[in-house]
Amino acid sequence: MTQQEWRDAFKKENGREPSLDEFKAAKANGFAMKQQAAEPSEKEILQAWVADFEKKYGRKPSIDEVKQRQYIAPAAAVETPTEDDDDTTVAPHRPSQTNKKKRGWKLPTLIVIVVALVAGYLYVQNYYSYDSSMDRAIKVLDSRSAAKYSQNLTWSDTDKKLTKSEVTPLVKYIKTGATKSDIERMLKSSAYNVQVKKTGNRFLVFPKYQIVVTPINLKVYTNHSGLKVTANDETIIKDSDDDEAAIVKHQAPGYYEFEAKGDVDGDTYKGTDTEVVANKSNAEINLYAYKTSSSSSSSSKSKLTKSDAEALLTNMSSLLSKVGAKDSSSYSSDVTASDVFVDGSSNKAYTDFTEMISNNKTKSKRTAESINFGPIDVQDVKSTGKKTADVTFKIKEDFNYSSDTDPDKHTSGTLTQTFLLKAHVKYDKDESKWLVDSIDSDQKKLSDSDNVK
């Protein structure tokens, strides 16, 4: 193209003369005119229309829509045009089916989850509540099973589970005839050293209740040295000392069967006692062993020794403790009235004691649950004849009161009194033993200790 041809073509296309820069650029290009952009093909136009349709309506167009190059509304969605409508019908926007499904299940699912969470929370809250925990605790104790006790009972001071041997006294106590009501009362009270208590939280928000056992220390007294002492067939003292109490620490509350047995200076001694130990951190056990056999002829001598007097009066205290026990099954003793008193149960000293015991257990303003006698401390033995003697001795009497006999304040505990008495004894030649003939009525009270509270 010549310079003039290029200028004419430029003026025709742009309607003006070219500028100097445009002229220089054209000259550098050999005065060639720019070619017109190629027209898009039919295929490219169709592809562009389909892409625009999908973007606008969220779906691919139908064959009819492709042919007509326009949106065709479903028959149900077409509205009858009114006079106010424009000539061109605008297709309504339809949300995709996927969006409809999302909105359809979100709310009901959320409601189900919330209801399930609330129901679960309420169930767990009720399960760990005090009442539900108490019901489970009652079932555990009522099972009377040492295995279940050891799985569920915890020491208050160490937070450790009790062993099967440690729960034995409590199992024995429940087996003596405790009802579910008795167990519930025991677990709700602090009077038995076994209680359902809150000890923390579970999952941070729910209370943690456990069957908590408060340990008891046993202070065991024996009237002879050198005896082996057992409790519920478990050895607790290998060699007793009559001058000092043996302390058996960290024992569970419950029913204990004590036995002291051994040989002292060639003579065999044996003593038994049963105690229900509870409602205290320290319990005193007075275990009196009496002579069951002898290697010498001392038991047939007509001269009363201090040792013989102590053995006789220890038998007496064991007999009286059996009479004063809560029931006949809660105290074990082989001693009878004929082993202790002249004329056996008809002896006035014996009947005076039994009448006193009966009055305190049934007729007093506040009745005692049980009365224990002993230990015996012989102060003096004085011969008054060939076959008679006077024995001056101290005796301790424990009056045990339960909370059931104090409906207003629910106090419980033990009233302990120590008396100085004088017994007149006789030697029974036929039986080859010394027996109590009478006891002076002018007894002297030496001490009085009341821990009922």
GROMACS .gro file of C-alpha atoms in nm:
model
  453
    1MET     CA    1   0.000   0.000   0.000
    2THR     CA    2   0.136   0.342  -0.097
    3GLN     CA    3   0.161   0.634   0.139
    4GLN     CA    4  -0.137   0.805  -0.024
    5GLU     CA    5  -0.346   0.488  -0.025
    6TRP     CA    6  -0.276   0.440   0.344
    7ARG     CA    7  -0.373   0.805   0.421
    8ASP     CA    8  -0.702   0.773   0.227
    9ALA     CA    9  -0.782   0.446   0.402
   10PHE     CA   10  -0.705   0.597   0.745
   11LYS     CA   11  -0.928   0.900   0.682
   12LYS     CA   12  -1.209   0.670   0.562
   13GLU     CA   13  -1.185   0.449   0.869
   14ASN     CA   14  -1.129   0.717   1.133
   15GLY     CA   15  -1.282   1.030   0.972
   16ARG     CA   16  -0.972   1.241   1.029
   17GLU     CA   17  -0.613   1.295   0.927
   18PRO     CA   18  -0.352   1.074   1.098
   19SER     CA   19  -0.128   1.226   1.364
   20LEU     CA   20   0.248   1.245   1.321
   21ASP     CA   21   0.305   0.950   1.552
   22GLU     CA   22   0.044   0.743   1.370
   23PHE     CA   23   0.205   0.830   1.037
   24LYS     CA   24   0.552   0.729   1.167
   25ALA     CA   25   0.414   0.400   1.300
   26ALA     CA   26   0.244   0.326   0.967
   27LYS     CA   27   0.561   0.407   0.776
   28ALA     CA   28   0.761   0.174   0.998
   29ASN     CA   29   0.500  -0.090   0.924
   30GLY     CA   30   0.519  -0.035   0.550
   31PHE     CA   31   0.186   0.152   0.542
   32ALA     CA   32  -0.007  -0.177   0.609
   33MET     CA   33  -0.363  -0.141   0.753
   34LYS     CA   34  -0.474  -0.354   1.058
   35GLN     CA   35  -0.691  -0.647   0.962
   36GLN     CA   36  -1.046  -0.665   1.098
   37ALA     CA   37  -1.103  -0.909   1.386
   38ALA     CA   38  -1.244  -1.239   1.270
   39GLU     CA   39  -1.608  -1.297   1.335
   40PRO     CA   40  -1.678  -1.571   1.602
   41SER     CA   41  -1.791  -1.905   1.467
   42GLU     CA   42  -2.138  -2.053   1.527
   43LYS     CA   43  -1.990  -2.316   1.760
   44GLU     CA   44  -1.819  -2.052   1.975
   45ILE     CA   45  -2.143  -1.853   1.996
   46LEU     CA   46  -2.333  -2.167   2.107
   47GLN     CA   47  -2.073  -2.256   2.369
   48ALA     CA   48  -2.082  -1.903   2.511
   49TRP     CA   49  -2.464  -1.914   2.526
   50VAL     CA   50  -2.469  -2.252   2.707
   51ALA     CA   51  -2.209  -2.134   2.962
   52ASP     CA   52  -2.413  -1.821   3.030
   53PHE     CA   53  -2.732  -2.029   3.066
   54GLU     CA   54  -2.576  -2.269   3.317
   55LYS     CA   55  -2.439  -1.983   3.523
   56LYS     CA   56  -2.777  -1.809   3.528
   57TYR     CA   57  -3.012  -2.103   3.589
   58GLY     CA   58  -2.785  -2.356   3.760
   59ARG     CA   59  -2.851  -2.633   3.506
   60LYS     CA   60  -2.785  -2.736   3.146
   61PRO     CA   61  -3.037  -2.616   2.884
   62SER     CA   62  -3.278  -2.856   2.717
   63ILE     CA   63  -3.264  -2.929   2.341
   64ASP     CA   64  -3.559  -2.698   2.276
   65GLU     CA   65  -3.392  -2.420   2.474
   66VAL     CA   66  -3.072  -2.467   2.270
   67LYS     CA   67  -3.268  -2.451   1.944
   68GLN     CA   68  -3.455  -2.140   2.050
   69ARG     CA   69  -3.160  -1.988   2.233
   70GLN     CA   70  -3.385  -1.897   2.528
   71TYR     CA   71  -3.504  -2.021   2.872
   72ILE     CA   72  -3.828  -2.225   2.866
   73ALA     CA   73  -4.007  -2.234   3.207
   74PRO     CA   74  -4.178  -2.557   3.326
   75ALA     CA   75  -4.556  -2.563   3.267
   76ALA     CA   76  -4.634  -2.541   3.642
   77ALA     CA   77  -4.406  -2.243   3.687
   78VAL     CA   78  -4.547  -2.035   3.392
   79GLU     CA   79  -4.770  -1.751   3.505
   80THR     CA   80  -5.042  -1.594   3.292
   81PRO     CA   81  -4.915  -1.250   3.187
   82THR     CA   82  -5.119  -0.946   3.282
   83GLU     CA   83  -5.150  -0.613   3.113
   84ASP     CA   84  -4.889  -0.471   3.349
   85ASP     CA   85  -4.639  -0.743   3.260
   86ASP     CA   86  -4.359  -0.672   3.015
   87ASP     CA   87  -4.370  -0.853   2.685
   88THR     CA   88  -4.062  -1.051   2.778
   89THR     CA   89  -4.124  -1.318   3.044
   90VAL     CA   90  -3.845  -1.334   3.300
   91ALA     CA   91  -3.776  -1.689   3.416
   92PRO     CA   92  -3.791  -1.729   3.795
   93HIS     CA   93  -3.472  -1.838   3.970
   94ARG     CA   94  -3.501  -2.189   4.104
   95PRO     CA   95  -3.271  -2.297   4.386
   96SER     CA   96  -3.087  -2.618   4.318
   97GLN     CA   97  -3.219  -2.948   4.456
   98THR     CA   98  -2.904  -2.976   4.667
   99ASN     CA   99  -2.987  -2.656   4.856
  100LYS     CA  100  -3.342  -2.776   4.919
  101LYS     CA  101  -3.210  -3.095   5.081
  102LYS     CA  102  -2.969  -2.907   5.301
  103ARG     CA  103  -3.240  -2.682   5.436
  104GLY     CA  104  -3.473  -2.982   5.473
  105TRP     CA  105  -3.264  -3.194   5.725
  106LYS     CA  106  -3.057  -2.944   5.922
  107LEU     CA  107  -3.321  -2.827   6.172
  108PRO     CA  108  -3.481  -3.166   6.256
  109THR     CA  109  -3.139  -3.326   6.298
  110LEU     CA  110  -3.032  -3.046   6.529
  111ILE     CA  111  -3.349  -3.091   6.735
  112VAL     CA  112  -3.287  -3.468   6.764
  113ILE     CA  113  -2.928  -3.410   6.878
  114VAL     CA  114  -3.034  -3.151   7.139
  115VAL     CA  115  -3.310  -3.377   7.275
  116ALA     CA  116  -3.068  -3.671   7.294
  117LEU     CA  117  -2.808  -3.463   7.478
  118VAL     CA  118  -3.064  -3.330   7.727
  119ALA     CA  119  -3.205  -3.679   7.788
  120GLY     CA  120  -2.855  -3.820   7.836
  121TYR     CA  121  -2.762  -3.542   8.078
  122LEU     CA  122  -3.077  -3.595   8.285
  123TYR     CA  123  -3.018  -3.972   8.294
  124VAL     CA  124  -2.658  -3.938   8.412
  125GLN     CA  125  -2.758  -3.666   8.660
  126ASN     CA  126  -3.020  -3.897   8.812
  127TYR     CA  127  -2.779  -4.195   8.812
  128TYR     CA  128  -2.519  -4.006   9.015
  129SER     CA  129  -2.772  -3.832   9.243
  130TYR     CA  130  -2.769  -3.889   9.621
  131ASP     CA  131  -3.092  -4.093   9.616
  132SER     CA  132  -2.976  -4.325   9.337
  133SER     CA  133  -2.632  -4.363   9.498
  134MET     CA  134  -2.802  -4.446   9.831
  135ASP     CA  135  -3.019  -4.712   9.663
  136ARG     CA  136  -2.712  -4.877   9.513
  137ALA     CA  137  -2.527  -4.859   9.846
  138ILE     CA  138  -2.817  -5.032  10.026
  139LYS     CA  139  -2.814  -5.311   9.766
  140VAL     CA  140  -2.438  -5.357   9.816
  141LEU     CA  141  -2.462  -5.394  10.196
  142ASP     CA  142  -2.779  -5.603  10.174
  143SER     CA  143  -2.591  -5.849   9.949
  144ARG     CA  144  -2.393  -5.958  10.259
  145SER     CA  145  -2.109  -6.042  10.020
  146ALA     CA  146  -1.750  -5.971  10.122
  147ALA     CA  147  -1.652  -5.954   9.753
  148LYS     CA  148  -1.907  -5.680   9.678
  149TYR     CA  149  -1.819  -5.494   9.997
  150SER     CA  150  -1.450  -5.487   9.905
  151GLN     CA  151  -1.536  -5.354   9.557
  152ASN     CA  152  -1.747  -5.066   9.686
  153LEU     CA  153  -1.632  -4.964  10.037
  154THR     CA  154  -1.359  -4.700  10.075
  155TRP     CA  155  -1.154  -4.591  10.376
  156SER     CA  156  -1.223  -4.230  10.475
  157ASP     CA  157  -0.858  -4.150  10.544
  158THR     CA  158  -0.679  -4.319  10.252
  159ASP     CA  159  -0.950  -4.336   9.981
  160LYS     CA  160  -0.846  -4.700   9.927
  161LYS     CA  161  -1.082  -4.994   9.890
  162LEU     CA  162  -1.121  -5.228  10.186
  163THR     CA  163  -0.995  -5.584  10.145
  164LYS     CA  164  -1.216  -5.889  10.193
  165SER     CA  165  -1.063  -5.959  10.534
  166GLU     CA  166  -1.110  -5.595  10.641
  167VAL     CA  167  -1.484  -5.597  10.563
  168THR     CA  168  -1.547  -5.923  10.760
  169PRO     CA  169  -1.673  -5.749  11.081
  170LEU     CA  170  -1.924  -5.541  10.884
  171VAL     CA  171  -2.046  -5.844  10.688
  172LYS     CA  172  -2.094  -6.032  11.018
  173TYR     CA  173  -2.288  -5.740  11.163
  174ILE     CA  174  -2.525  -5.717  10.865
  175LYS     CA  175  -2.572  -6.096  10.878
  176THR     CA  176  -2.694  -6.076  11.240
  177GLY     CA  177  -3.032  -5.965  11.104
  178ALA     CA  178  -3.006  -5.609  10.973
  179THR     CA  179  -3.299  -5.516  10.748
  180LYS     CA  180  -3.287  -5.279  10.450
  181SER     CA  181  -3.435  -5.009  10.673
  182ASP     CA  182  -3.158  -5.069  10.928
  183ILE     CA  183  -2.897  -5.045  10.651
  184GLU     CA  184  -3.046  -4.724  10.515
  185ARG     CA  185  -3.054  -4.568  10.863
  186MET     CA  186  -2.692  -4.672  10.916
  187LEU     CA  187  -2.575  -4.523  10.584
  188LYS     CA  188  -2.752  -4.192  10.650
  189SER     CA  189  -2.609  -4.158  11.001
  190SER     CA  190  -2.258  -4.095  11.128
  191ALA     CA  191  -2.323  -4.319  11.430
  192TYR     CA  192  -2.199  -4.643  11.270
  193ASN     CA  193  -1.873  -4.532  11.103
  194VAL     CA  194  -2.022  -4.632  10.765
  195GLN     CA  195  -2.188  -4.361  10.559
  196VAL     CA  196  -2.273  -4.255  10.203
  197LYS     CA  197  -2.077  -3.933  10.147
  198LYS     CA  198  -1.993  -3.700   9.860
  199THR     CA  199  -1.620  -3.735   9.797
  200GLY     CA  200  -1.581  -3.531   9.476
  201ASN     CA  201  -1.721  -3.499   9.125
  202ARG     CA  202  -1.754  -3.720   8.820
  203PHE     CA  203  -1.695  -3.561   8.478
  204LEU     CA  204  -1.652  -3.230   8.664
  205VAL     CA  205  -2.029  -3.165   8.696
  206PHE     CA  206  -2.188  -3.473   8.855
  207PRO     CA  207  -2.152  -3.549   9.231
  208LYS     CA  208  -1.946  -3.851   9.335
  209TYR     CA  209  -2.097  -4.044   9.627
  210GLN     CA  210  -1.918  -4.337   9.791
  211ILE     CA  211  -1.967  -4.575  10.084
  212VAL     CA  212  -1.708  -4.436  10.322
  213VAL     CA  213  -1.579  -4.631  10.623
  214THR     CA  214  -1.423  -4.447  10.917
  215PRO     CA  215  -1.154  -4.670  11.078
  216ILE     CA  216  -1.158  -4.764  11.445
  217ASN     CA  217  -0.863  -4.840  11.674
  218LEU     CA  218  -0.920  -5.130  11.913
  219LYS     CA  219  -0.771  -5.096  12.261
  220VAL     CA  220  -0.759  -5.454  12.390
  221TYR     CA  221  -0.709  -5.535  12.758
  222THR     CA  222  -0.643  -5.886  12.888
  223ASN     CA  223  -0.619  -6.005  13.247
  224HIS     CA  224  -0.321  -6.230  13.176
  225SER     CA  225   0.005  -6.194  12.990
  226GLY     CA  226   0.127  -6.439  12.730
  227LEU     CA  227  -0.206  -6.499  12.559
  228LYS     CA  228  -0.279  -6.505  12.188
  229VAL     CA  229  -0.578  -6.287  12.097
  230THR     CA  230  -0.785  -6.336  11.783
  231ALA     CA  231  -1.069  -6.133  11.633
  232ASN     CA  232  -1.301  -6.314  11.389
  233ASP     CA  233  -1.037  -6.590  11.369
  234GLU     CA  234  -0.763  -6.344  11.269
  235THR     CA  235  -0.468  -6.308  11.509
  236ILE     CA  236  -0.444  -5.948  11.633
  237ILE     CA  237  -0.216  -5.999  11.937
  238LYS     CA  238   0.048  -6.271  11.954
  239ASP     CA  239   0.158  -6.214  12.314
  240SER     CA  240  -0.067  -6.015  12.546
  241ASP     CA  241   0.047  -5.802  12.837
  242ASP     CA  242  -0.184  -5.766  13.137
  243ASP     CA  243  -0.016  -5.440  13.239
  244GLU     CA  244  -0.068  -5.263  12.908
  245ALA     CA  245  -0.341  -5.248  12.649
  246ALA     CA  246  -0.260  -5.362  12.296
  247ILE     CA  247  -0.364  -5.115  12.023
  248VAL     CA  248  -0.498  -5.273  11.706
  249LYS     CA  249  -0.520  -4.992  11.451
  250HIS     CA  250  -0.739  -4.922  11.151
  251GLN     CA  251  -1.022  -5.172  11.191
  252ALA     CA  252  -1.364  -5.164  11.027
  253PRO     CA  253  -1.679  -5.125  11.236
  254GLY     CA  254  -1.900  -5.426  11.288
  255TYR     CA  255  -1.938  -5.751  11.479
  256TYR     CA  256  -1.627  -5.896  11.644
  257GLU     CA  257  -1.574  -6.234  11.809
  258PHE     CA  258  -1.268  -6.212  12.034
  259GLU     CA  259  -1.080  -6.500  12.191
  260ALA     CA  260  -0.779  -6.499  12.425
  261LYS     CA  261  -0.604  -6.829  12.481
  262GLY     CA  262  -0.270  -6.952  12.611
  263ASP     CA  263  -0.069  -7.123  12.881
  264VAL     CA  264   0.046  -6.925  13.185
  265ASP     CA  265   0.275  -7.089  13.443
  266GLY     CA  266   0.162  -7.433  13.333
  267ASP     CA  267  -0.208  -7.345  13.346
  268THR     CA  268  -0.429  -7.304  13.037
  269TYR     CA  269  -0.644  -6.993  13.015
  270LYS     CA  270  -0.918  -6.909  12.773
  271GLY     CA  271  -1.162  -6.621  12.740
  272THR     CA  272  -1.412  -6.509  12.476
  273ASP     CA  273  -1.607  -6.194  12.409
  274THR     CA  274  -1.827  -6.053  12.134
  275GLU     CA  275  -1.865  -5.684  12.061
  276VAL     CA  276  -2.042  -5.464  11.810
  277VAL     CA  277  -1.790  -5.188  11.750
  278ALA     CA  278  -1.913  -4.859  11.599
  279ASN     CA  279  -1.979  -4.491  11.668
  280LYS     CA  280  -1.628  -4.417  11.788
  281SER     CA  281  -1.271  -4.376  11.672
  282ASN     CA  282  -1.134  -4.585  11.961
  283ALA     CA  283  -1.300  -4.886  12.121
  284GLU     CA  284  -1.200  -5.055  12.447
  285ILE     CA  285  -1.220  -5.434  12.453
  286ASN     CA  286  -1.184  -5.607  12.789
  287LEU     CA  287  -1.103  -5.971  12.733
  288TYR     CA  288  -1.099  -6.192  13.043
  289ALA     CA  289  -0.943  -6.536  13.026
  290TYR     CA  290  -1.011  -6.788  13.296
  291LYS     CA  291  -0.835  -7.110  13.384
  292THR     CA  292  -0.960  -7.412  13.194
  293SER     CA  293  -0.699  -7.665  13.307
  294SER     CA  294  -0.406  -7.684  13.545
  295SER     CA  295  -0.083  -7.877  13.564
  296SER     CA  296  -0.081  -7.864  13.944
  297SER     CA  297  -0.323  -7.928  14.223
  298SER     CA  298  -0.365  -7.558  14.300
  299SER     CA  299  -0.724  -7.558  14.182
  300SER     CA  300  -0.816  -7.808  14.452
  301LYS     CA  301  -0.650  -7.623  14.736
  302SER     CA  302  -0.878  -7.489  15.009
  303LYS     CA  303  -0.664  -7.177  15.051
  304LEU     CA  304  -0.777  -6.905  14.808
  305THR     CA  305  -0.497  -6.731  14.615
  306LYS     CA  306  -0.521  -6.396  14.439
  307SER     CA  307  -0.493  -6.574  14.104
  308ASP     CA  308  -0.781  -6.807  14.191
  309ALA     CA  309  -0.992  -6.511  14.309
  310GLU     CA  310  -0.924  -6.325  13.986
  311ALA     CA  311  -1.019  -6.628  13.776
  312LEU     CA  312  -1.345  -6.674  13.971
  313LEU     CA  313  -1.450  -6.308  13.945
  314THR     CA  314  -1.349  -6.293  13.577
  315ASN     CA  315  -1.589  -6.580  13.516
  316MET     CA  316  -1.853  -6.382  13.704
  317SER     CA  317  -1.801  -6.072  13.483
  318SER     CA  318  -1.820  -6.289  13.171
  319LEU     CA  319  -2.147  -6.442  13.292
  320LEU     CA  320  -2.298  -6.101  13.374
  321SER     CA  321  -2.189  -5.959  13.037
  322LYS     CA  322  -2.372  -6.244  12.869
  323VAL     CA  323  -2.688  -6.154  13.064
  324GLY     CA  324  -2.641  -5.785  12.975
  325ALA     CA  325  -2.578  -5.846  12.603
  326LYS     CA  326  -2.808  -5.702  12.337
  327ASP     CA  327  -2.935  -6.049  12.258
  328SER     CA  328  -2.829  -6.406  12.330
  329SER     CA  329  -2.655  -6.442  11.993
  330SER     CA  330  -2.435  -6.135  12.036
  331TYR     CA  331  -2.230  -6.269  12.331
  332SER     CA  332  -2.058  -6.604  12.352
  333SER     CA  333  -1.966  -6.753  12.690
  334ASP     CA  334  -1.966  -7.105  12.828
  335VAL     CA  335  -1.982  -6.989  13.190
  336THR     CA  336  -2.301  -7.070  13.383
  337ALA     CA  337  -2.433  -6.941  13.716
  338SER     CA  338  -2.339  -7.274  13.877
  339ASP     CA  339  -1.975  -7.217  13.774
  340VAL     CA  340  -1.964  -6.892  13.974
  341PHE     CA  341  -2.226  -6.875  14.249
  342VAL     CA  342  -2.323  -7.098  14.538
  343ASP     CA  343  -2.671  -7.239  14.452
  344GLY     CA  344  -2.627  -7.118  14.091
  345SER     CA  345  -2.902  -6.892  13.952
  346SER     CA  346  -3.083  -6.891  14.288
  347ASN     CA  347  -2.797  -6.707  14.458
  348LYS     CA  348  -2.903  -6.361  14.586
  349ALA     CA  349  -2.592  -6.186  14.453
  350TYR     CA  350  -2.665  -6.328  14.109
  351THR     CA  351  -3.035  -6.234  14.118
  352ASP     CA  352  -2.948  -5.882  14.237
  353PHE     CA  353  -2.717  -5.836  13.938
  354THR     CA  354  -2.968  -5.977  13.688
  355GLU     CA  355  -3.246  -5.757  13.828
  356MET     CA  356  -3.026  -5.448  13.794
  357ILE     CA  357  -2.944  -5.546  13.435
  358SER     CA  358  -3.310  -5.603  13.350
  359ASN     CA  359  -3.419  -5.268  13.495
  360ASN     CA  360  -3.157  -5.077  13.298
  361LYS     CA  361  -3.242  -5.257  12.973
  362THR     CA  362  -3.623  -5.243  12.995
  363LYS     CA  363  -3.754  -5.009  13.267
  364SER     CA  364  -3.521  -4.711  13.297
  365LYS     CA  365  -3.614  -4.368  13.161
  366ARG     CA  366  -3.354  -4.432  12.895
  367THR     CA  367  -3.287  -4.799  12.839
  368ALA     CA  368  -2.943  -4.940  12.770
  369GLU     CA  369  -2.887  -5.148  12.457
  370SER     CA  370  -2.633  -5.365  12.642
  371ILE     CA  371  -2.428  -5.373  12.964
  372ASN     CA  372  -2.073  -5.507  12.985
  373PHE     CA  373  -1.887  -5.603  13.303
  374GLY     CA  374  -1.513  -5.602  13.362
  375PRO     CA  375  -1.223  -5.599  13.379
  376ILE     CA  376  -1.175  -5.729  13.731
  377ASP     CA  377  -0.897  -5.591  13.947
  378VAL     CA  378  -0.850  -5.790  14.271
  379GLN     CA  379  -0.731  -5.557  14.547
  380ASP     CA  380  -0.713  -5.798  14.843
  381VAL     CA  381  -0.775  -6.161  14.939
  382LYS     CA  382  -0.832  -6.237  15.307
  383SER     CA  383  -0.889  -6.583  15.449
  384THR     CA  384  -1.180  -6.591  15.695
  385GLY     CA  385  -1.185  -6.964  15.765
  386LYS     CA  386  -1.071  -7.302  15.642
  387LYS     CA  387  -1.294  -7.286  15.336
  388THR     CA  388  -1.400  -6.921  15.325
  389ALA     CA  389  -1.242  -6.593  15.221
  390ASP     CA  390  -1.324  -6.231  15.147
  391VAL     CA  391  -1.217  -6.075  14.816
  392THR     CA  392  -1.207  -5.698  14.766
  393PHE     CA  393  -1.211  -5.609  14.397
  394LYS     CA  394  -1.279  -5.337  14.142
  395ILE     CA  395  -1.523  -5.396  13.858
  396LYS     CA  396  -1.604  -5.174  13.562
  397GLU     CA  397  -1.959  -5.158  13.422
  398ASP     CA  398  -2.031  -5.019  13.073
  399PHE     CA  399  -2.388  -4.907  12.992
  400ASN     CA  400  -2.418  -4.879  12.613
  401TYR     CA  401  -2.690  -4.652  12.467
  402SER     CA  402  -2.800  -4.635  12.103
  403SER     CA  403  -2.955  -4.336  11.925
  404ASP     CA  404  -3.284  -4.529  11.896
  405THR     CA  405  -3.349  -4.465  12.267
  406ASP     CA  406  -3.315  -4.087  12.225
  407PRO     CA  407  -3.579  -3.988  11.966
  408ASP     CA  408  -3.527  -3.614  12.027
  409LYS     CA  409  -3.149  -3.566  12.015
  410HIS     CA  410  -3.040  -3.907  11.877
  411THR     CA  411  -2.744  -3.925  12.115
  412SER     CA  412  -2.549  -4.246  12.168
  413GLY     CA  413  -2.245  -4.367  12.356
  414THR     CA  414  -2.131  -4.541  12.673
  415LEU     CA  415  -2.167  -4.458  13.041
  416THR     CA  416  -1.879  -4.624  13.231
  417GLN     CA  417  -1.882  -4.670  13.609
  418THR     CA  418  -1.621  -4.837  13.830
  419PHE     CA  419  -1.715  -4.984  14.168
  420LEU     CA  420  -1.526  -5.128  14.464
  421LEU     CA  421  -1.700  -5.444  14.595
  422LYS     CA  422  -1.637  -5.716  14.849
  423ALA     CA  423  -1.730  -6.077  14.772
  424HIS     CA  424  -1.761  -6.356  15.030
  425VAL     CA  425  -1.650  -6.683  14.874
  426LYS     CA  426  -1.663  -7.048  14.979
  427TYR     CA  427  -1.471  -7.356  14.871
  428ASP     CA  428  -1.694  -7.631  14.726
  429LYS     CA  429  -1.519  -7.958  14.808
  430ASP     CA  430  -1.744  -8.167  14.585
  431GLU     CA  431  -1.680  -7.945  14.283
  432SER     CA  432  -1.319  -7.870  14.388
  433LYS     CA  433  -1.356  -7.499  14.321
  434TRP     CA  434  -1.426  -7.165  14.485
  435LEU     CA  435  -1.771  -7.003  14.445
  436VAL     CA  436  -1.920  -6.665  14.531
  437ASP     CA  437  -2.153  -6.694  14.830
  438SER     CA  438  -2.255  -6.327  14.855
  439ILE     CA  439  -2.152  -5.971  14.767
  440ASP     CA  440  -2.187  -5.679  15.009
  441SER     CA  441  -2.458  -5.433  14.908
  442ASP     CA  442  -2.267  -5.123  15.027
  443GLN     CA  443  -2.073  -5.086  14.706
  444LYS     CA  444  -1.853  -4.782  14.653
  445LYS     CA  445  -1.850  -4.594  14.323
  446LEU     CA  446  -1.492  -4.502  14.229
  447SER     CA  447  -1.541  -4.329  13.894
  448ASP     CA  448  -1.806  -4.224  13.645
  449SER     CA  449  -1.732  -4.150  13.274
  450ASP     CA  450  -2.012  -4.046  13.040
  451ASN     CA  451  -1.942  -4.010  12.667
  452VAL     CA  452  -2.305  -4.027  12.554
  453LYS     CA  453  -2.352  -3.749  12.300
   0.00000   0.00000   0.00000
